[in-house]
Short mmCIF file of C-alpha atoms and ligand atoms in Angstrom, two decimals:
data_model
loop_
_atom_site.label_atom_id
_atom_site.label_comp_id
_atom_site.label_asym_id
_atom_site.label_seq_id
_atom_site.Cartn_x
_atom_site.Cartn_y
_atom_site.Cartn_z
CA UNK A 1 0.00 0.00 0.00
CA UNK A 2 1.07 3.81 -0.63
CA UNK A 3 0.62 6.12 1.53
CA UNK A 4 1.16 10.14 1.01
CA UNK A 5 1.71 12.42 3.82
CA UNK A 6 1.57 15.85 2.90
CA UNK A 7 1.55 19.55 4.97
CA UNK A 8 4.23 18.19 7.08
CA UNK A 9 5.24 21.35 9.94
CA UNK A 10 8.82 19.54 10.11
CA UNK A 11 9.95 16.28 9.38
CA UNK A 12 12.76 15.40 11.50
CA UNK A 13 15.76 13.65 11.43
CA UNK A 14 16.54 13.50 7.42
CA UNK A 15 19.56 11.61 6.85
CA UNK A 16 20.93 9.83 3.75
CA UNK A 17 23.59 8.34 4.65
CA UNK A 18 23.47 6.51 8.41
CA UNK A 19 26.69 7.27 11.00
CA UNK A 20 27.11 6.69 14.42
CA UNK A 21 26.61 10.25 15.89
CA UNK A 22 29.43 10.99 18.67
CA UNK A 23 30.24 13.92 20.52
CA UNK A 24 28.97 17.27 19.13
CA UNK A 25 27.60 15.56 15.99
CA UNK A 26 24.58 14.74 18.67
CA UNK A 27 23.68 18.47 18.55
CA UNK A 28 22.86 18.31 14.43
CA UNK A 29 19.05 17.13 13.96
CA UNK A 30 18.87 17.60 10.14
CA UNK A 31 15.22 18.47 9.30
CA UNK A 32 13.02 19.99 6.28
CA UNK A 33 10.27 22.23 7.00
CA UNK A 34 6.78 21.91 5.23
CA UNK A 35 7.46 18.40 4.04
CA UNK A 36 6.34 15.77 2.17
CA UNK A 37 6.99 11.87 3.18
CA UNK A 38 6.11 8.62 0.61
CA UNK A 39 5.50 5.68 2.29
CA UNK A 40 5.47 2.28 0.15
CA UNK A 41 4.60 -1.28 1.84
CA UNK A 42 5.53 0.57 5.37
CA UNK A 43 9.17 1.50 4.13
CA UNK A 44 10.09 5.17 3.02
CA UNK A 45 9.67 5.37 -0.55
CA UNK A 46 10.32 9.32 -0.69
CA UNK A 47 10.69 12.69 1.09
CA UNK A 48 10.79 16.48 0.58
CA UNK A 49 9.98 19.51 0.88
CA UNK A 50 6.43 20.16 -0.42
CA UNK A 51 7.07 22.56 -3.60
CA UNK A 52 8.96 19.53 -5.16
CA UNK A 53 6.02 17.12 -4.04
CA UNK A 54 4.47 17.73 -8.17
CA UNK A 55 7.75 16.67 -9.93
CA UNK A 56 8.51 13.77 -7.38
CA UNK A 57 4.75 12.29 -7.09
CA UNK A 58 3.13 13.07 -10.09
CA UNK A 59 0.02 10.86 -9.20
CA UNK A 60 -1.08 11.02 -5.53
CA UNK A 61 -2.04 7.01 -4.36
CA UNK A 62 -5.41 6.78 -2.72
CA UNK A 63 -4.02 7.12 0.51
CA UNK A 64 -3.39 11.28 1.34
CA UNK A 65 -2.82 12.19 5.00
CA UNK A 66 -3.03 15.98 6.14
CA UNK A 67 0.24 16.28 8.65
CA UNK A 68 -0.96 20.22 8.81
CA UNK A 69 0.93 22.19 11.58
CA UNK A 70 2.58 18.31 13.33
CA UNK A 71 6.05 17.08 13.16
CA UNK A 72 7.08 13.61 12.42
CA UNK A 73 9.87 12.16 13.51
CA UNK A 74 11.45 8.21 13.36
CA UNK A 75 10.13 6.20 16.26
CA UNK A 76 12.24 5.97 19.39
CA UNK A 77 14.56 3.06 19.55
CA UNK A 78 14.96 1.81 23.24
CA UNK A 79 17.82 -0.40 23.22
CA UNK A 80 17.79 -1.57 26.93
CA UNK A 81 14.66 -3.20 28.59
CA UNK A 82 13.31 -5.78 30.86
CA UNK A 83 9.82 -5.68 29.95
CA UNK A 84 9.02 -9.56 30.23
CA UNK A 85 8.33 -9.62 34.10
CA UNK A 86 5.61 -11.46 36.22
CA UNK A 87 4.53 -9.13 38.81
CA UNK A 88 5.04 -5.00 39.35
CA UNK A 89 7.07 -4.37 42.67
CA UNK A 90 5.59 -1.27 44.44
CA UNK A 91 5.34 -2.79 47.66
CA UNK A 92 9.26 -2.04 47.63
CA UNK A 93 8.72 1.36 46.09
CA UNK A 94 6.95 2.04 49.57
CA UNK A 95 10.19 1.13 50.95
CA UNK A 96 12.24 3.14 49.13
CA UNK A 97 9.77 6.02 49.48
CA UNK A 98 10.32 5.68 53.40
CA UNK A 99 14.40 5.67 53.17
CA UNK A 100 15.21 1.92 52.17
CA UNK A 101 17.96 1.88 49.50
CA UNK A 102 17.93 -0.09 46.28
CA UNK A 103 21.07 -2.14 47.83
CA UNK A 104 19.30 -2.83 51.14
CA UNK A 105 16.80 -4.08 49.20
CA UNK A 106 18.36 -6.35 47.62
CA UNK A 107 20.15 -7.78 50.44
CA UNK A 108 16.63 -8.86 52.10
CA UNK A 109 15.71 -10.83 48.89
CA UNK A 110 13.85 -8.49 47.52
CA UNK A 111 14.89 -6.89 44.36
CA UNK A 112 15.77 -9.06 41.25
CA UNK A 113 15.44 -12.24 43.39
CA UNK A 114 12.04 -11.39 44.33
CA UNK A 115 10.71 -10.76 40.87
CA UNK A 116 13.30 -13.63 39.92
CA UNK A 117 10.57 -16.08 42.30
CA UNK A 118 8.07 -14.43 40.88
CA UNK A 119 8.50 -15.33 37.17
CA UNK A 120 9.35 -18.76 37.70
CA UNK A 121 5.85 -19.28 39.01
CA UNK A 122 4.14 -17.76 36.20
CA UNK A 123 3.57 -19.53 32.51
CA UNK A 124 5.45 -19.06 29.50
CA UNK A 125 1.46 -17.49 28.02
CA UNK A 126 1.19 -15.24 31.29
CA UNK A 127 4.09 -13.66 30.56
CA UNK A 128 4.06 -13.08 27.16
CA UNK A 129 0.20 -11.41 27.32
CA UNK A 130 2.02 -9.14 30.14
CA UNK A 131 5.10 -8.40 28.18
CA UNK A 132 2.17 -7.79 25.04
CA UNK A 133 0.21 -5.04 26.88
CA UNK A 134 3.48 -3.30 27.98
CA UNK A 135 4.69 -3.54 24.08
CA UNK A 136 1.62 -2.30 23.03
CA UNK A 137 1.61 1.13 25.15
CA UNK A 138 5.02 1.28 24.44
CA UNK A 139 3.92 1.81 20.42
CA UNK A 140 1.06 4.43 21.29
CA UNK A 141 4.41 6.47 23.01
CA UNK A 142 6.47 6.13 20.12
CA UNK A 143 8.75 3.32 20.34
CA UNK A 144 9.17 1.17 17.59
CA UNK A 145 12.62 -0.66 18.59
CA UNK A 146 13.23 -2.25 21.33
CA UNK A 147 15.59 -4.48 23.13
CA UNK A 148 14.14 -7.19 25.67
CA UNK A 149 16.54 -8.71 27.85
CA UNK A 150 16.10 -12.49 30.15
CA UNK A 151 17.38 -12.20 33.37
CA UNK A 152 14.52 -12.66 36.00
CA UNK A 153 14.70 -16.31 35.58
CA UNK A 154 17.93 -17.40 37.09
CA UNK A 155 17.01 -20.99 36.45
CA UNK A 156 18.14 -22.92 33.19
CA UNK A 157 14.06 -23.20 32.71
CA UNK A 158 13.21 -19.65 33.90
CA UNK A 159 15.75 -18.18 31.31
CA UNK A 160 14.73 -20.42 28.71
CA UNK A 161 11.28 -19.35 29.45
CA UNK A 162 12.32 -15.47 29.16
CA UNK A 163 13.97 -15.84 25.99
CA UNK A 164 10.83 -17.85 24.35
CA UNK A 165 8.44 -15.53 25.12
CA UNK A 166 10.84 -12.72 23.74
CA UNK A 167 10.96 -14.77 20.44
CA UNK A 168 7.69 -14.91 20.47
CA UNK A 169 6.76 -11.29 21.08
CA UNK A 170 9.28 -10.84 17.82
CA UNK A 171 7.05 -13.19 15.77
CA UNK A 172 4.29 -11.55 16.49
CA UNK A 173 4.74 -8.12 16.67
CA UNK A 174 5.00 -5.26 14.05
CA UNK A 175 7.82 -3.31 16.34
CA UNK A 176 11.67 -4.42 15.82
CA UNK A 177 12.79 -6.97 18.34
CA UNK A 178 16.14 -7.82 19.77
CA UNK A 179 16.58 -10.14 22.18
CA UNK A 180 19.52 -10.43 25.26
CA UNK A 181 20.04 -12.97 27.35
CA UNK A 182 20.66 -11.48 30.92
CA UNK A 183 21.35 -14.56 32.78
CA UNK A 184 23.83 -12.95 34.89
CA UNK A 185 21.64 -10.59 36.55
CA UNK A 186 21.75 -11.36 40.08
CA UNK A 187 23.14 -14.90 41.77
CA UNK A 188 20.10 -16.66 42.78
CA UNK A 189 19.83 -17.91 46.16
CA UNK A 190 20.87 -21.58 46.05
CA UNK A 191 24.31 -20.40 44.74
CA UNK A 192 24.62 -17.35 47.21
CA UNK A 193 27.94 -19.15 48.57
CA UNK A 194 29.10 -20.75 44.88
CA UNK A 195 29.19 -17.80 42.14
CA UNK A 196 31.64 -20.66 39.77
CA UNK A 197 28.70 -23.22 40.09
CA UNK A 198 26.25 -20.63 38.72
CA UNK A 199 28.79 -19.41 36.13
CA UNK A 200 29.17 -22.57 35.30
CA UNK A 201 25.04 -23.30 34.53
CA UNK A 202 25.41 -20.14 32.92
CA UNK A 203 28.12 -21.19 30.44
CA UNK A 204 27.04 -25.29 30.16
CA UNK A 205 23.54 -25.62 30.35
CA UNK A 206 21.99 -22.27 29.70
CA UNK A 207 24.28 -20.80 26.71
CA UNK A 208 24.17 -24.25 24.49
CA UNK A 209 20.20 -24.15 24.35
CA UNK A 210 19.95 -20.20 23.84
CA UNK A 211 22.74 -20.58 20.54
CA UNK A 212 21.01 -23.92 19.72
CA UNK A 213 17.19 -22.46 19.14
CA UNK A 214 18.93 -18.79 18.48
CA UNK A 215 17.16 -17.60 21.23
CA UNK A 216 19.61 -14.15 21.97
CA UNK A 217 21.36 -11.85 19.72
CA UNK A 218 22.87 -10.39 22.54
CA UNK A 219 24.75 -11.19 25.89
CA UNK A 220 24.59 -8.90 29.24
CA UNK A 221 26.00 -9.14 32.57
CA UNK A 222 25.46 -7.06 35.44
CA UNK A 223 28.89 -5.82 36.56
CA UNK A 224 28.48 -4.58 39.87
CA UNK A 225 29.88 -4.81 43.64
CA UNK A 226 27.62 -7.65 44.84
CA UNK A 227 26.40 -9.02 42.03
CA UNK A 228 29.34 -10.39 39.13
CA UNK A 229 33.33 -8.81 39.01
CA UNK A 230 34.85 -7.46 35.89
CA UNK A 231 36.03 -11.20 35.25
CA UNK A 232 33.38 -13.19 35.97
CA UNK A 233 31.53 -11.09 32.84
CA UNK A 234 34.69 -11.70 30.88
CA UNK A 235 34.12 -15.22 31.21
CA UNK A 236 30.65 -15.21 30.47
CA UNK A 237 30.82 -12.47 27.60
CA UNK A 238 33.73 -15.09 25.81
CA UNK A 239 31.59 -18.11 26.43
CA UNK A 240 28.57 -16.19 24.83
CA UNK A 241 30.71 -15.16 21.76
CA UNK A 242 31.24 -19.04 21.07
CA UNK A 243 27.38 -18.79 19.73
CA UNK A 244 27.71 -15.30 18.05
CA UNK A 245 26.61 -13.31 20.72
CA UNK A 246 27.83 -9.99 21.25
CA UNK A 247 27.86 -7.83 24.92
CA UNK A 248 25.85 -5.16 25.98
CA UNK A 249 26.62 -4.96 29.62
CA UNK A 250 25.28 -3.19 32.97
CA UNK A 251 28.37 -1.27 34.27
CA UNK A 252 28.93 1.37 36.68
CA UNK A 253 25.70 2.14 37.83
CA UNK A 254 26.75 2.22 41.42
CA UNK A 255 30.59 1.64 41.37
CA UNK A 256 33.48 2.41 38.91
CA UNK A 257 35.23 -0.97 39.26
CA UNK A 258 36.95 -1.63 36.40
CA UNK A 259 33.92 -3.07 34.26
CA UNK A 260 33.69 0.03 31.85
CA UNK A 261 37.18 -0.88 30.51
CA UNK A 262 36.49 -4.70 30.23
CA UNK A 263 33.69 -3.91 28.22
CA UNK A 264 35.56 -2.11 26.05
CA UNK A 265 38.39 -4.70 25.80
CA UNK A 266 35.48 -7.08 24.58
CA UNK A 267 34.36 -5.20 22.09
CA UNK A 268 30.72 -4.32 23.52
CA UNK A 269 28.30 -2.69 21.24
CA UNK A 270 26.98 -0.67 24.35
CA UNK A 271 27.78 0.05 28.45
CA UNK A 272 24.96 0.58 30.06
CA UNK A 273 23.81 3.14 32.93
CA UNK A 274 26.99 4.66 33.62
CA UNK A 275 26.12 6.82 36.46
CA UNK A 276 29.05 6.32 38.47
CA UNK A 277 32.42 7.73 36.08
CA UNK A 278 35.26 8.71 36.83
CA UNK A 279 37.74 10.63 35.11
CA UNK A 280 39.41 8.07 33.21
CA UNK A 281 35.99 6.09 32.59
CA UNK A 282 34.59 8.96 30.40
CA UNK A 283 38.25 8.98 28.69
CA UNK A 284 37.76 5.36 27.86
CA UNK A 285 34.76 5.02 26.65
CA UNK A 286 35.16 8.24 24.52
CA UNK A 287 38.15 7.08 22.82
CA UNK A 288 36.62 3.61 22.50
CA UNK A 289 33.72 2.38 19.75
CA UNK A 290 31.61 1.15 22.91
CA UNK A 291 27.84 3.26 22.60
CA UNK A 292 27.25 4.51 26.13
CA UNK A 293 24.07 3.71 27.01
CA UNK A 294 22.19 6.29 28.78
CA UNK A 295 19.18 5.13 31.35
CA UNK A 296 18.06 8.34 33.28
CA UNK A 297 14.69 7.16 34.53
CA UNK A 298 16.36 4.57 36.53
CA UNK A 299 18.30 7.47 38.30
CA UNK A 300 15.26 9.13 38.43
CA UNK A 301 13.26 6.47 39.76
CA UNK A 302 16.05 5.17 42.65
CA UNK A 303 16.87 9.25 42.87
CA UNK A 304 20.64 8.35 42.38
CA UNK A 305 23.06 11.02 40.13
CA UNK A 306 22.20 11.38 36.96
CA UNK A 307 24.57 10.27 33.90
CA UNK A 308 26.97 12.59 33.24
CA UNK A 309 25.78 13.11 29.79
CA UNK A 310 27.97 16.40 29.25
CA UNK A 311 31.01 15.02 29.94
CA UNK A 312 30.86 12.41 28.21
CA UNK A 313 29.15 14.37 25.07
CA UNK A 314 31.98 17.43 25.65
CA UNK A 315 34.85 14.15 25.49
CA UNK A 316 33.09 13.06 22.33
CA UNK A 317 31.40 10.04 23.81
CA UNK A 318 28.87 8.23 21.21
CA UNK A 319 25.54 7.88 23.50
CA UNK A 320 22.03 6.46 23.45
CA UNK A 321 19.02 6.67 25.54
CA UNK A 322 16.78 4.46 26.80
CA UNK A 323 14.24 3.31 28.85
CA UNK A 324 15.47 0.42 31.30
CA UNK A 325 11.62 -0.48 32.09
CA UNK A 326 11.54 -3.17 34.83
CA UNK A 327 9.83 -3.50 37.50
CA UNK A 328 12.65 -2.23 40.41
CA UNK A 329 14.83 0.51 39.09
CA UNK A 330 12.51 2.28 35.88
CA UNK A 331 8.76 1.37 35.85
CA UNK A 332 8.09 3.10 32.67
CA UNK A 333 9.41 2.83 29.28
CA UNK A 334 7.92 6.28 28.42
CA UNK A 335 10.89 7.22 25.88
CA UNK A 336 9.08 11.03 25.29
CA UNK A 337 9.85 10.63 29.34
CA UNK A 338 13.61 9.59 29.13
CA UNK A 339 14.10 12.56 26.19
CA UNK A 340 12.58 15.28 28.42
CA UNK A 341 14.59 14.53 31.26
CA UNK A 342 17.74 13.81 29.56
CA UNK A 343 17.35 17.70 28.67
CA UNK A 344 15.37 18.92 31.99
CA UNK A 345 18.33 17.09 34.82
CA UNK A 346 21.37 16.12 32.01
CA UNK A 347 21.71 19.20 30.13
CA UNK A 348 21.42 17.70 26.75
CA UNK A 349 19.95 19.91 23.80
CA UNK A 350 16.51 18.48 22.42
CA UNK A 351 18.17 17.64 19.53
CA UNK A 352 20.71 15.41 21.10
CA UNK A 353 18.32 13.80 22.96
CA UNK A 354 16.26 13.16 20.23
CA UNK A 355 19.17 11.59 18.32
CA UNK A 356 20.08 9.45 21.02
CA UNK A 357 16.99 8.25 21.35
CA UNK A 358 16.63 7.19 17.59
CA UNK A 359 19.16 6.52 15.40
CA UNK A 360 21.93 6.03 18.32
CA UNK A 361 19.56 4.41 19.98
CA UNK A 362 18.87 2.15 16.27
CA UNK A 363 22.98 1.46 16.55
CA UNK A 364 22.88 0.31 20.19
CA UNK A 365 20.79 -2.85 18.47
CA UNK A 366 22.54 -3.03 15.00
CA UNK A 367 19.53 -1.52 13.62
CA UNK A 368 20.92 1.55 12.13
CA UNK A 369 20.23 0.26 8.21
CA UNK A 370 16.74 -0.13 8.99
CA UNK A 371 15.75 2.93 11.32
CA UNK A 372 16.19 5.80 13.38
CA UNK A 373 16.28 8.03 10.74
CA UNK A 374 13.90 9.25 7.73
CA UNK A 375 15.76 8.03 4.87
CA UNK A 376 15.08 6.03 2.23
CA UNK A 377 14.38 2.80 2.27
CA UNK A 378 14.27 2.22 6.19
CA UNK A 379 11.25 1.24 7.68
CA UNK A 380 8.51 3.95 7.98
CA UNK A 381 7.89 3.34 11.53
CA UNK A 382 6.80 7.00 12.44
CA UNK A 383 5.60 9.31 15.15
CA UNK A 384 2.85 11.78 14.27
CA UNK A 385 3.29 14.77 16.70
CA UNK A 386 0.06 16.79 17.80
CA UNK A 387 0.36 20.37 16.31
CA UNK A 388 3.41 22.13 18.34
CA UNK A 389 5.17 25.05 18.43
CA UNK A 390 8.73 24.04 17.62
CA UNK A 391 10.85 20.60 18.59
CA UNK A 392 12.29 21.77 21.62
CA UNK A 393 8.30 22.26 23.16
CA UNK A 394 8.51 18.11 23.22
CA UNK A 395 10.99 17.87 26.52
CA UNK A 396 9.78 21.37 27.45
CA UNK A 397 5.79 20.14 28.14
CA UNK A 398 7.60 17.12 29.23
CA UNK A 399 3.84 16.14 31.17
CA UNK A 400 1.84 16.07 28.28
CA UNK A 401 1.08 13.43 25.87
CA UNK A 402 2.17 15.29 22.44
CA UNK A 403 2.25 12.13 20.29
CA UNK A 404 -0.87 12.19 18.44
CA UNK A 405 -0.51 8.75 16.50
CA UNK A 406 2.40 6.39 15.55
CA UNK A 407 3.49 4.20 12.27
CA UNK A 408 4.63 0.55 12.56
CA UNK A 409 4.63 -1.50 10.02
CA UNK A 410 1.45 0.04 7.94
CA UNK A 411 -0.68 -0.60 11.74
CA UNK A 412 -1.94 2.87 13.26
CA UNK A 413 -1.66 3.00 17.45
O1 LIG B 501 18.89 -2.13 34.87
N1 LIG B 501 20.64 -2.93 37.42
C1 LIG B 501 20.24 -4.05 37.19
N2 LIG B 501 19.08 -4.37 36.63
C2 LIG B 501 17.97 -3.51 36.46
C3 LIG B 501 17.12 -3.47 37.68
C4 LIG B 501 16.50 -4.74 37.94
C5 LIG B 501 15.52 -4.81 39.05
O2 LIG B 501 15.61 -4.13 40.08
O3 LIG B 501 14.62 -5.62 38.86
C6 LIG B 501 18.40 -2.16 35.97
O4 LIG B 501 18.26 -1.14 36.64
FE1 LIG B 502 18.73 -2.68 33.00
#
């Protein structure tokens, strides 16, 4: 089917040739005012400005839709989630609200162990009509990448379980799909006292299935003080590349220990969170071809520090945004959220944000030769803005709902 959108305010993020934007190439958000956009079998056929729209389409298809006084833009591409989850966790929220920290949390058993129990009770078809609903607001606010990781299973069956309803959720939905497996999340309880014995289910019963039945493009581990060292990921991240899977890896979020540079020394496409940088971390990751993955609603949510997202932009850092939604640290995968705040507490311009949020955001998942950007012959998966003043009233209203409707894959939300 062809479909014509004409009247376009400003049509956002025109590219035609795709690079990974670092440093103060984030701050150029090439756009064409009073535009036209061609959309053929849900990929982008054409664009321009409207007084070329006669010479370019001399026959208008059926299809005509009035963008009069909105802006479209590519949809957001959230490269780091944990949407598939059993049960929301606001009875710790109420802890947190009265003083308990994240940490403290964890150390009763709440935490990822307790949504960990929690998924391993529920069926493969509860979770994935869960993780549906979640995917499907996700598309009314824009999104139409995303990243799913495992990683509440801890169990050879839970993480199986994850990673099947994540394939599934890629069969069956319109929205781009990757899938990590995230079985190094947390130890669970039976190996408190042996972290080799769970590395080792990990590496000899978990990894064989997942690269069997291609169940995970990716591999993550959560490198953190209490949870896996900079080598334990190292042995997990070279045991996952036996079956093709690359890292994107949890580091620094609440201590600089040395992961940021083993992530770097194994070649991951993204390090994720970052909160916690020192000096020579921003150096490293500048100078490196690691994305650093920005999550500020988790540092919102657990009212940590923000990401430094100006020194590492001002060192010429290549970063992304997303959402992190899970269930302990960011319930909401509200990117048009992540972007305004990213501005409102990290100082970034509205057009970096908004090109970390798409097509660095696309790169983060390998998905820059299909999206984040209008350009032809990527995947017309769109957001309609309601009529606005100018781009930078998106993180400025950052309460209101200002998408009006979204483009995947020829389906309306
Ligand atoms: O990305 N930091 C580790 N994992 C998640 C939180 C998981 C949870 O609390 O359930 C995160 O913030
Ligand atoms: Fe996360």
């Amino acid at each position: 089917m062809t479909t014509l959108i004409i009247n376009i305010q400003q049509l956002i993020n025109v590219r035609a040739e795709t690079h990974l934007l670092q440093g103060a190439g984030l701050a150029e958000l090439p756009s064409i005012e009073h535009a036209f956009l061609l959309v053929e079998d849900g990929m982008i056929a054409d664009y321009g400005n409207m007084y070329e729209l006669e010479l370019k389409v001399p026959q208008l298809p059926k299809q005509v839709i009035d963008a009069a006084g909105q802006f479209i833009l590519p949809c957001w591409c959230d490269s780091h989630t944990h949407i598939v989850f059993a049960k929301s966790r606001e009875e710790e929220f109420i802890d947190k609200v009265k003083g308990v920290s994240y940490a403290e949390i964890a150390a009763k058993g709440g935490g990822i162990l307790n949504s960990a129990r929690k998924l391993n009770e529920a069926s493969e078809d509860e979770l994935f009509n869960s993780a549906w609903k979640r995917l499907e607001e996700l598309a009314r606010l824009g999104t139409g990448a995303i990243e799913i990781k495992s990683g509440y299973g801890l169990t050879v069956e839970g993480e199986l379980k994850m990673l099947r309803v994540i394939k599934k959720l890629k069969e069956k939905s319109p929205l781009s799909i990757k899938a990590t497996f995230l079985g190094a999340h947390s130890f669970p309880a039976v190996f408190k006292e042996d972290h080799t014995g769970y590395i080792n289910s990990i590496i000899n019963d978990m990894l064989p299935v997942i690269g069997n039945e291609k169940l995970a493009d990716y591999i993550d581990v959560f490198c953190e003080t209490g949870f896996f060292s900079p080598e334990e990921m190292e042995l997990i991240c070279t045991a996952g590349a036996a079956y093709g899977l690359k890292p994107k890896l949890h580091i620094n979020q609440l201590n600089s220990i040395g992961g940021l540079q083993k992530a770097i020394e194994l070649n991951a496409i993204s390090a994720d969170h970052l909160e916690t940088m020192t000096d020579e971390d921003v150096k490293a990751i500048a100078s490196s071809s690691t994305i650093g993955t920005l999550l500020p609603t988790a540092a919102f949510f657990l009212r940590m520090q923000y990401q430094p997202a100006r020194r590492l932009i001002d060192a010429g850092t290549a970063i992304a945004l997303a959402s992190d939604f899970n269930p302990g640290s960011s319930p909401s995968g509200n990117m048009n959220f992540v972007v305004a705040l990213s501005c409102i507490q990290m100082k970034m311009l509205p057009e970096e944000a908004i090109n970390a949020a798409t097509i660095n955001g696309a790169f983060a998942m390998e998905l820059q030769h299909e999206l984040g950007s209008i350009s032809v012959g990527k995947k017309a998966n769109l957001i309609f803005t309601k009529p606005i003043p100018s781009l930078a009233y998106l993180p400025y209203a950052f309460g209101s709902n200002l998408v009006d409707k979204v483009l995947i894959g020829e389906k309306f939300y």
